[in-house]
Coordinates of C-alpha atoms and ligand atoms in Angstrom, one line a residue:
M1 CA 0.2 0.0 -0.4
I2 CA 1.5 3.3 -1.0
Q3 CA -0.1 6.9 0.7
T4 CA 1.8 9.4 -1.1
T5 CA 0.0 12.0 -0.3
D6 CA -0.9 13.6 3.9
F7 CA -4.4 14.9 3.3
S8 CA -4.2 16.7 6.9
S9 CA -4.3 19.9 4.8
V10 CA -8.1 19.2 3.8
L11 CA -9.1 16.7 7.4
K12 CA -12.2 18.6 9.0
S13 CA -14.3 16.2 11.4
G14 CA -16.5 18.5 12.7
Y15 CA -19.6 19.6 11.5
Y16 CA -20.0 23.1 9.6
V17 CA -22.6 25.6 10.4
D18 CA -22.6 29.7 10.3
G19 CA -18.9 29.3 9.2
Q20 CA -17.6 27.1 11.9
W21 CA -16.2 23.7 12.7
K22 CA -18.3 22.4 15.7
E23 CA -17.9 19.5 17.7
T24 CA -20.7 17.1 19.3
Q25 CA -20.6 14.6 22.4
Q26 CA -21.4 11.6 20.3
H27 CA -18.9 10.7 17.4
Y28 CA -19.1 7.9 14.4
D29 CA -16.2 6.0 12.7
V30 CA -15.2 6.9 9.3
T31 CA -13.2 3.9 8.4
N32 CA -10.7 2.5 5.2
P33 CA -13.4 0.1 3.4
S34 CA -9.9 -1.4 1.9
T35 CA -7.7 -2.0 5.5
K36 CA -11.0 -1.4 8.1
A37 CA -8.8 1.2 9.8
L38 CA -9.7 3.8 11.4
V39 CA -9.7 7.4 9.0
A40 CA -11.7 9.5 11.7
K41 CA -13.9 10.0 14.5
V42 CA -16.7 12.4 13.0
A43 CA -19.2 14.5 14.9
Y44 CA -22.3 12.4 15.5
C45 CA -25.0 15.0 14.5
S46 CA -29.0 14.4 14.8
T47 CA -32.0 16.6 15.3
K48 CA -30.6 19.6 17.3
E49 CA -27.4 20.1 14.7
A50 CA -29.9 19.4 11.6
K51 CA -32.3 22.6 13.2
E52 CA -29.0 24.5 13.8
V53 CA -27.6 24.3 10.1
V54 CA -31.1 25.4 8.5
D55 CA -30.6 28.5 10.6
S56 CA -27.7 29.4 9.6
A57 CA -28.5 28.5 5.9
A58 CA -32.2 30.7 6.2
K59 CA -30.0 33.7 7.9
A60 CA -27.1 33.8 5.0
L61 CA -29.8 33.7 2.2
T62 CA -30.8 37.5 2.0
A63 CA -27.1 38.3 1.8
W64 CA -25.8 35.7 -0.6
Q65 CA -29.0 37.1 -3.1
A66 CA -28.0 40.5 -2.7
I67 CA -24.3 39.9 -4.1
T68 CA -24.4 40.2 -7.8
A69 CA -24.2 37.5 -10.4
K70 CA -20.4 38.3 -11.8
E71 CA -19.5 38.1 -7.6
R72 CA -20.8 34.7 -6.7
A73 CA -19.2 33.7 -10.2
Q74 CA -15.6 34.9 -9.5
R75 CA -16.2 33.2 -6.0
L76 CA -17.0 29.8 -7.5
K77 CA -14.3 29.8 -10.0
K78 CA -11.5 30.5 -6.5
W79 CA -13.5 27.6 -5.4
F80 CA -12.6 25.7 -8.5
D81 CA -9.0 26.8 -8.7
L82 CA -8.7 25.3 -5.0
I83 CA -9.9 22.3 -6.0
I84 CA -8.1 21.5 -9.0
A85 CA -4.8 22.9 -6.6
N86 CA -5.6 20.5 -3.8
Q87 CA -6.3 17.3 -6.2
K88 CA -4.0 14.8 -4.8
E89 CA -4.9 16.0 -1.3
L90 CA -8.6 15.8 -2.4
A91 CA -8.0 12.6 -4.3
T92 CA -6.1 10.6 -1.2
L93 CA -8.8 11.5 1.0
L94 CA -11.6 10.3 -1.2
V95 CA -9.9 6.7 -1.5
T96 CA -9.1 6.4 2.0
E97 CA -12.6 6.9 2.7
Q98 CA -14.4 5.1 -0.1
G99 CA -11.7 2.7 -1.9
K100 CA -12.0 3.5 -5.5
P101 CA -8.0 3.0 -6.8
L102 CA -6.3 6.5 -6.6
A103 CA -6.5 6.8 -10.3
E104 CA -10.4 7.1 -10.4
G105 CA -9.6 9.5 -7.1
M106 CA -7.8 11.9 -8.9
G107 CA -10.2 11.2 -11.9
E108 CA -13.0 12.1 -9.4
V109 CA -11.7 15.1 -8.2
V110 CA -11.1 16.7 -12.0
Y111 CA -14.8 15.5 -12.1
A112 CA -16.1 17.4 -9.6
A113 CA -14.2 20.3 -10.3
S114 CA -15.5 20.8 -13.6
F115 CA -19.2 21.6 -11.9
V116 CA -18.0 24.4 -9.9
E117 CA -16.3 25.6 -13.3
W118 CA -19.5 24.9 -15.3
F119 CA -21.5 27.1 -12.8
A120 CA -19.5 29.6 -12.7
E121 CA -19.5 30.5 -16.0
E122 CA -23.8 29.4 -16.0
A123 CA -24.5 32.0 -12.7
K124 CA -24.0 34.5 -15.4
R125 CA -26.2 33.5 -17.9
I126 CA -29.3 33.2 -15.9
Y127 CA -31.4 35.1 -18.3
G128 CA -35.5 35.8 -18.3
D129 CA -37.8 36.5 -21.0
V130 CA -39.7 40.1 -22.1
I131 CA -42.6 38.8 -23.7
P132 CA -45.5 40.8 -25.9
A133 CA -48.4 41.7 -23.8
H134 CA -51.8 40.5 -24.5
K135 CA -52.8 44.0 -23.8
G136 CA -52.1 46.8 -25.1
D137 CA -51.7 48.9 -21.9
S138 CA -49.6 46.1 -20.8
R139 CA -45.7 44.4 -20.4
I140 CA -45.2 41.5 -19.2
V141 CA -41.3 39.8 -18.0
V142 CA -40.4 36.9 -17.0
I143 CA -37.8 36.5 -13.7
K144 CA -35.8 33.8 -12.5
Q145 CA -35.3 33.7 -8.6
P146 CA -33.0 31.7 -6.6
V147 CA -35.6 28.6 -5.0
G148 CA -33.7 29.6 -1.4
V149 CA -32.6 27.5 1.6
I150 CA -31.7 23.8 -0.2
A151 CA -31.1 20.4 1.0
A152 CA -28.3 18.0 0.0
I153 CA -27.9 14.5 0.5
T154 CA -25.5 12.5 -1.2
P155 CA -24.2 9.2 -1.3
W156 CA -20.7 7.4 -1.0
N157 CA -19.7 6.1 -4.7
F158 CA -18.7 9.5 -5.3
P159 CA -18.5 11.9 -2.5
L160 CA -17.0 14.9 -4.2
A161 CA -18.7 15.1 -7.8
M162 CA -22.8 14.1 -6.5
L163 CA -21.9 16.9 -4.0
T164 CA -20.7 19.8 -6.6
R165 CA -23.1 18.4 -8.9
K166 CA -26.0 19.9 -6.4
I167 CA -24.1 22.5 -5.0
A168 CA -22.4 24.6 -7.9
P169 CA -25.6 25.4 -9.4
A170 CA -27.6 25.8 -6.1
L171 CA -24.9 28.6 -5.3
A172 CA -24.6 30.1 -8.9
A173 CA -28.4 30.9 -8.5
G174 CA -28.3 32.3 -5.0
C175 CA -29.5 29.6 -3.2
T176 CA -27.9 28.7 0.3
A177 CA -27.5 25.2 1.5
V178 CA -27.8 22.7 4.1
I179 CA -25.9 18.9 3.1
K180 CA -25.7 15.7 4.7
P181 CA -23.1 13.8 3.0
S182 CA -23.0 9.4 3.4
E183 CA -22.1 8.7 6.2
E184 CA -19.6 6.1 4.7
T185 CA -17.5 8.8 3.2
P186 CA -18.2 12.7 5.1
L187 CA -14.8 13.8 5.0
S188 CA -14.7 14.7 1.4
A189 CA -17.5 17.1 1.8
H190 CA -15.8 18.3 4.5
A191 CA -12.9 19.3 2.7
L192 CA -14.9 20.7 -0.4
V193 CA -16.2 23.2 2.0
H194 CA -13.7 24.0 4.3
L195 CA -12.2 25.0 0.2
A196 CA -15.2 26.9 -0.2
E197 CA -14.7 29.1 2.7
M198 CA -11.3 29.6 1.4
A199 CA -12.8 30.8 -1.9
G200 CA -14.7 33.4 0.5
I201 CA -18.2 31.5 0.3
P202 CA -19.7 33.4 3.1
A203 CA -20.3 31.8 6.7
G204 CA -23.9 30.1 6.6
V205 CA -24.0 29.7 2.9
L206 CA -22.6 25.9 3.0
N207 CA -23.5 23.9 5.9
V208 CA -22.7 20.2 6.7
V209 CA -24.1 17.4 8.9
S210 CA -24.1 13.5 9.3
G211 CA -24.6 11.4 11.1
D212 CA -28.2 10.5 12.3
A213 CA -29.2 10.4 8.6
K214 CA -33.1 10.0 9.4
A215 CA -33.0 12.6 12.6
I216 CA -31.2 14.8 9.4
G217 CA -33.5 14.2 6.8
E218 CA -36.6 14.5 9.1
V219 CA -35.7 17.5 10.1
F220 CA -34.7 18.7 6.4
T221 CA -37.7 17.2 4.9
Q222 CA -40.4 19.1 7.5
D223 CA -39.0 22.8 7.7
K224 CA -40.5 25.0 5.5
R225 CA -37.7 27.2 5.2
V226 CA -36.0 24.4 3.0
R227 CA -37.7 24.9 -0.5
K228 CA -35.8 21.9 -2.2
I229 CA -34.2 18.5 -1.4
S230 CA -31.6 17.5 -3.9
F231 CA -31.3 14.0 -3.1
T232 CA -28.8 11.5 -4.5
G233 CA -29.3 7.6 -3.5
S234 CA -31.5 4.4 -3.7
T235 CA -34.5 4.6 -5.1
K236 CA -35.9 3.4 -1.9
T237 CA -34.5 6.5 -0.1
G238 CA -35.6 8.8 -2.7
K239 CA -39.2 7.7 -2.7
F240 CA -39.7 7.6 0.9
L241 CA -38.2 11.5 0.4
Y242 CA -40.0 12.3 -2.0
Q243 CA -43.2 11.7 0.1
A244 CA -41.9 13.2 3.0
C245 CA -41.7 16.2 1.2
A246 CA -45.2 16.6 0.0
N247 CA -46.5 18.5 2.6
T248 CA -44.2 21.1 2.6
M249 CA -44.1 21.1 -1.2
K250 CA -40.7 21.3 -1.9
K251 CA -39.2 21.3 -5.3
M252 CA -37.4 18.1 -5.7
S253 CA -34.4 16.5 -7.6
L254 CA -34.2 12.8 -7.1
E255 CA -30.9 11.3 -8.8
L256 CA -31.5 7.7 -8.4
G257 CA -30.9 3.9 -9.3
G258 CA -29.9 2.7 -12.2
N259 CA -30.4 -1.0 -14.6
A260 CA -28.4 -0.3 -17.6
A261 CA -29.0 -1.9 -20.7
F262 CA -25.7 -2.3 -22.4
I263 CA -26.9 -3.7 -26.6
V264 CA -24.3 -5.3 -29.2
F265 CA -25.6 -5.8 -32.1
E266 CA -24.4 -8.0 -35.0
D267 CA -23.3 -5.2 -36.6
A268 CA -21.3 -3.8 -34.0
D269 CA -17.7 -3.0 -33.7
I270 CA -16.7 -5.9 -31.3
D271 CA -13.7 -4.7 -29.8
A272 CA -15.2 -0.8 -29.4
A273 CA -18.0 -2.5 -27.5
V274 CA -15.6 -4.2 -25.2
E275 CA -13.5 -1.7 -24.5
G276 CA -16.8 0.4 -24.0
A277 CA -18.4 -2.2 -21.7
M278 CA -15.3 -2.2 -19.6
A279 CA -15.3 1.5 -19.2
S280 CA -18.9 1.7 -17.9
K281 CA -18.9 -1.7 -16.2
Y282 CA -16.2 -1.8 -13.7
R283 CA -15.6 1.8 -13.4
N284 CA -15.6 2.5 -9.4
T285 CA -15.9 -1.4 -9.1
G286 CA -19.6 -1.3 -10.6
Q287 CA -20.4 1.3 -8.4
T288 CA -21.9 3.5 -10.2
C289 CA -25.4 4.4 -11.1
V290 CA -24.9 4.5 -14.6
C291 CA -22.8 0.6 -14.7
V292 CA -24.6 -1.6 -17.1
N293 CA -26.3 -4.2 -15.5
R294 CA -27.3 -6.5 -18.5
F295 CA -25.5 -7.0 -21.4
F296 CA -28.1 -7.9 -24.5
V297 CA -25.7 -9.4 -27.0
H298 CA -26.6 -10.3 -30.7
D299 CA -26.4 -14.3 -31.0
A300 CA -24.5 -14.0 -34.0
V301 CA -21.5 -12.4 -32.1
Y302 CA -22.5 -13.5 -28.7
E303 CA -19.5 -15.8 -28.3
N304 CA -16.9 -13.2 -30.2
F305 CA -18.0 -10.2 -27.7
T306 CA -18.3 -12.7 -23.9
Q307 CA -14.8 -14.3 -24.8
K308 CA -13.2 -10.7 -25.2
L309 CA -14.7 -9.5 -22.6
A310 CA -13.7 -12.3 -20.5
A311 CA -9.8 -11.7 -21.5
A312 CA -10.6 -8.0 -20.8
V313 CA -11.8 -9.2 -17.4
K314 CA -9.4 -11.4 -16.8
K315 CA -7.0 -8.3 -16.9
L316 CA -8.0 -6.3 -14.0
T317 CA -6.3 -6.2 -10.7
V318 CA -8.3 -6.3 -7.8
G319 CA -6.5 -4.3 -4.5
D320 CA -6.7 -1.2 -1.9
A321 CA -6.9 2.2 -3.4
F322 CA -2.9 2.8 -2.9
S323 CA -1.9 -0.3 -4.6
E324 CA 0.3 0.3 -8.2
G325 CA -1.6 -1.0 -11.1
A326 CA -5.0 -1.5 -8.4
T327 CA -7.9 -1.1 -11.0
Q328 CA -10.2 -2.7 -8.7
G329 CA -11.0 -1.8 -5.3
P330 CA -13.5 -3.2 -2.4
L331 CA -16.8 -3.0 -2.6
I332 CA -18.1 0.0 0.4
N333 CA -19.1 -2.4 3.4
Q334 CA -20.6 -5.8 4.1
M335 CA -23.9 -5.5 2.9
A336 CA -22.9 -4.4 -0.4
F337 CA -20.8 -7.1 -0.6
D338 CA -23.0 -9.6 0.5
K339 CA -25.7 -7.9 -2.7
V340 CA -23.3 -8.6 -4.9
S341 CA -22.4 -12.7 -3.7
N342 CA -26.1 -13.0 -3.6
H343 CA -26.8 -12.1 -7.0
V344 CA -23.8 -14.2 -8.4
K345 CA -25.2 -17.4 -6.3
D346 CA -28.7 -16.6 -7.5
A347 CA -27.6 -16.4 -11.2
I348 CA -25.3 -19.5 -10.8
A349 CA -28.4 -21.2 -9.5
K350 CA -30.7 -20.1 -12.1
G351 CA -28.3 -21.4 -15.2
A352 CA -25.6 -19.0 -15.6
K353 CA -22.2 -20.3 -16.2
V354 CA -19.2 -18.6 -15.0
L355 CA -16.7 -17.4 -17.7
V356 CA -14.4 -15.1 -15.4
G357 CA -14.2 -14.4 -11.7
G358 CA -17.6 -15.7 -9.6
K359 CA -16.7 -15.7 -6.6
P360 CA -14.8 -13.3 -3.3
S361 CA -11.3 -12.0 -4.3
E362 CA -8.4 -14.1 -2.1
L363 CA -7.5 -10.7 -0.5
G364 CA -10.9 -11.1 1.8
G365 CA -12.9 -8.4 4.0
T366 CA -15.4 -6.9 1.0
F367 CA -12.9 -7.7 -2.5
F368 CA -14.4 -9.2 -4.9
E369 CA -13.3 -11.0 -8.2
P370 CA -14.8 -9.3 -11.5
T371 CA -17.1 -11.7 -12.8
V372 CA -18.5 -12.3 -16.6
L373 CA -21.8 -14.4 -16.1
I374 CA -23.0 -16.0 -19.7
D375 CA -26.5 -17.3 -20.3
A376 CA -28.3 -14.8 -18.1
T377 CA -32.0 -14.8 -18.1
K378 CA -34.4 -12.6 -16.5
E379 CA -35.3 -15.1 -14.2
M380 CA -32.3 -13.7 -12.2
L381 CA -32.6 -11.3 -9.5
M382 CA -29.6 -9.3 -11.3
S383 CA -32.0 -8.8 -14.5
S384 CA -34.5 -6.9 -12.2
E385 CA -32.0 -5.3 -9.0
E386 CA -29.1 -2.9 -9.6
T387 CA -26.1 -5.2 -8.8
F388 CA -24.2 -2.6 -8.0
G389 CA -20.7 -4.4 -8.1
P390 CA -18.2 -6.0 -10.8
I391 CA -20.4 -8.5 -12.5
S392 CA -21.3 -8.4 -15.7
A393 CA -24.5 -10.5 -16.7
C394 CA -24.6 -11.6 -20.5
Y395 CA -28.0 -12.4 -22.4
R396 CA -28.5 -13.3 -25.6
F397 CA -31.1 -11.6 -28.3
N398 CA -31.9 -12.0 -31.8
S399 CA -33.9 -8.7 -33.0
E400 CA -34.1 -5.4 -32.3
E401 CA -38.0 -5.9 -31.1
E402 CA -36.7 -8.1 -29.1
V403 CA -34.1 -6.1 -27.3
I404 CA -36.3 -3.3 -26.6
A405 CA -38.4 -5.0 -24.9
L406 CA -36.1 -6.7 -22.9
A407 CA -34.1 -3.5 -21.9
N408 CA -37.3 -1.7 -21.7
D409 CA -38.3 -4.5 -19.0
T410 CA -37.2 -2.7 -15.8
D411 CA -38.8 -0.3 -13.1
F412 CA -35.3 2.1 -13.9
G413 CA -34.2 4.4 -16.5
L414 CA -31.1 6.1 -16.1
S415 CA -28.9 5.3 -18.9
S416 CA -28.6 2.4 -21.6
Y417 CA -26.0 1.8 -24.2
F418 CA -25.6 0.1 -27.6
Y419 CA -22.5 -0.6 -29.9
T420 CA -24.2 -0.7 -34.3
Q421 CA -22.6 0.3 -37.6
N422 CA -26.2 1.6 -39.2
L423 CA -27.5 4.8 -38.5
S424 CA -30.8 4.0 -39.1
R425 CA -30.8 1.5 -36.7
A426 CA -29.1 3.9 -34.1
W427 CA -32.2 6.4 -34.4
R428 CA -34.8 3.1 -34.2
I429 CA -33.0 2.2 -30.9
A430 CA -31.8 5.6 -29.3
E431 CA -35.7 6.6 -29.3
A432 CA -37.3 3.5 -27.8
L433 CA -35.4 3.1 -25.3
E434 CA -36.8 3.9 -22.0
C435 CA -34.3 6.2 -20.0
G436 CA -33.0 9.4 -19.6
M437 CA -29.2 9.3 -21.4
V438 CA -28.3 7.3 -24.6
A439 CA -24.5 6.5 -25.4
I440 CA -24.3 5.2 -28.7
N441 CA -20.8 3.5 -29.7
E442 CA -19.4 5.4 -25.9
G443 CA -19.2 3.3 -23.0
M444 CA -18.4 7.0 -20.9
L445 CA -21.4 9.6 -20.6
S446 CA -21.1 11.5 -17.7
T447 CA -19.6 15.5 -18.5
E448 CA -20.6 18.4 -16.8
V449 CA -22.2 19.8 -19.9
A450 CA -24.9 17.3 -20.5
P451 CA -28.0 16.7 -18.1
F452 CA -27.6 13.6 -16.0
G453 CA -30.6 12.1 -14.8
G454 CA -33.6 9.4 -15.6
I455 CA -36.9 8.6 -15.9
K456 CA -39.3 6.1 -14.0
D457 CA -37.7 4.7 -10.6
S458 CA -34.1 6.0 -11.7
G459 CA -35.6 9.7 -10.7
I460 CA -37.0 13.2 -11.9
G461 CA -34.6 16.5 -12.8
R462 CA -31.7 16.8 -14.5
E463 CA -28.3 17.7 -12.9
G464 CA -25.1 18.9 -15.1
S465 CA -25.2 21.4 -18.4
K466 CA -27.8 24.5 -19.1
Y467 CA -30.8 22.7 -17.3
G468 CA -28.7 22.0 -14.5
I469 CA -29.2 26.1 -12.7
E470 CA -33.1 25.8 -13.4
E471 CA -33.7 23.1 -10.4
Y472 CA -32.5 25.8 -8.0
L473 CA -34.9 28.6 -9.5
N474 CA -38.4 29.8 -9.6
I475 CA -40.0 31.6 -12.3
K476 CA -41.9 34.0 -11.7
Y477 CA -44.2 36.7 -14.2
V478 CA -44.5 39.9 -14.0
L479 CA -47.3 41.9 -15.2
M480 CA -47.2 45.8 -15.9
G481 CA -50.8 47.0 -16.4
S482 CA -52.2 50.7 -17.4
I483 CA -49.3 51.8 -18.9
Ligands
NAD1 N1 -28.4 8.7 -10.2 C1 -27.3 9.2 -9.9 O1 -27.0 10.0 -10.0 C2 -26.9 8.2 -8.8 C3 -25.6 9.0 -8.3 C4 -25.3 7.8 -7.5 C5 -25.3 7.2 -7.0 N2 -26.9 6.7 -6.9 C6 -27.2 6.0 -6.4 O2 -27.4 5.4 -5.0 C7 -27.4 3.9 -4.5 C8 -26.0 3.7 -4.0 O3 -25.7 5.2 -2.6 P1 -26.3 5.0 -0.9 O4 -26.1 3.4 -0.8 O5 -25.7 6.1 -0.2 O6 -27.8 5.3 -1.2 P2 -28.5 5.6 0.1 O7 -30.0 6.0 -0.6 O8 -28.8 4.5 0.7 O9 -28.3 6.8 0.8 C9 -28.0 7.9 -0.2 C10 -27.8 9.0 1.1 O10 -29.2 9.4 1.5 C11 -28.9 9.2 3.2 N3 -30.0 8.7 3.6 C12 -30.9 7.2 3.7 N4 -31.7 7.3 4.1 C13 -32.0 8.6 4.3 C14 -33.2 9.5 5.1 N5 -34.4 8.5 5.5 N6 -33.2 10.9 5.4 C15 -32.0 11.6 4.3 N7 -31.1 11.1 3.9 C16 -31.2 9.7 4.1 C17 -27.5 8.1 3.8 O11 -27.2 8.6 4.2 C18 -26.8 9.0 2.1 O12 -26.5 10.3 2.6 C19 -27.3 3.5 -5.4 O13 -28.6 3.1 -5.7 C20 -27.1 4.4 -6.7 O14 -27.6 3.8 -8.3 C21 -27.8 7.5 -8.3
LIG2 O1 -23.1 6.6 -10.0 C1 -23.7 7.5 -11.0 C2 -23.0 8.7 -10.7 O2 -23.7 9.9 -11.4 C3 -21.5 9.1 -10.9 S1 -21.2 9.8 -13.0 O3 -22.0 11.1 -12.6 O4 -21.7 8.5 -13.7 O5 -19.4 9.5 -12.7

């Protein structure tokens, strides 16, 4: 294990309110998922601290809205510069608490920073409309105003990027925020707001609590001053929060689970498809919402594709975040490991065959061998549930109609991928797939410039792109009469 950078310069373990790092009586442990070693003892927050941070964000709102869009943009740009300048420290902290290989952690820092840079630019382009009035003595304008205090609740798999994808547009729009990161990976969120403070984001604009998720969530969902919840996480939690926010009518952004289809047609470039499959399936050890969950491969190329995929998977190296050459880390916790193991056992019991992997890694802990299963069928758990691990399940198909029906036979609708050289087919399939994002002849679709999000049980709203800032704005129609 080669840990080459000290992250003490960005390590904060209290909770952050009114521009102060404060302590609590109780603490919870953040551990390294590779080694189970203690990383930090973090302030255990609950109802009292959650109310404190909502008070703080509400108090800071007027002043933050009052500064110009240009000034907000300049502070976001300074924040971007500080994130990039601290890339190694942030990546080292991130992979220590989350487990992904250091190279991926370095990439996540840049990806997270890209949202801050993008929305620093968008901050200056929040335009309204002038509408030709319906009466001669009237004038109509449409203005856009910040929603107000927002709550951001984020997952453990991309602890930096999932947070900036919410906070950057929120701040750009003139909102203030209360943040609850995952208790698996709170330190990355702490480091981000520490750098935001250095960038001149005023006290109270950003606030962070973690600990008793349920109690904190109860405060955030029930307090009328919180005008929006932006949540990224499982569909189960997302639905719970969606219902909980009904009585205070909050604006909602929900980025939830996925069950992505990856379709290889008979005319696909097989080598390119394997490359795309590896990029999508095994990133973050298969723990991303847009990872392929089901490979649908045309009968004519099934052996060719699956054998080449297995050969590529055999080259993956399992190890802790700092091991030289490691490309697959541990699963985040025992529950995640048990789910992956159960999906593999269930598939084998129902007829799937193992081409490579198929069992826990000899490293022990929550490391699992990167796996390729063939002869998958829709009766298997992994056909309808998000596996969230390094398991490729390969299904056969023979026609476009058949594979569209198979791909859409899921309650999820986040992302899909397919490989073909046929332009007409590309349009037919892209339009027929029931999801929010489609990648054609490409395995990596995540970028700050495009709208990220899903439909059905994968959520509502979009993050990133010119659309992302709209989630943090209200539209107001102003009619001026008797002119
Ligand atoms: N669509 C996307 O952009 C996207 C991105 C990343 C992860 N995800 C999804 O997230 C899931 C994995 O992340 P996870 O395990 O952290 O999800 P999770 O739903 O268990 O937790 C997400 C966050 O919600 C918090 N939370 C849980 N219950 C809560 C409650 N009652 N009140 C308030 N907060 C509560 C957790 O503490 C965490 O901070 C997967 O399903 C994955 O697909 C989706
Ligand atoms: O888990 C899904 C996240 O959205 C990660 S990414 O945006 O695909 O990198």
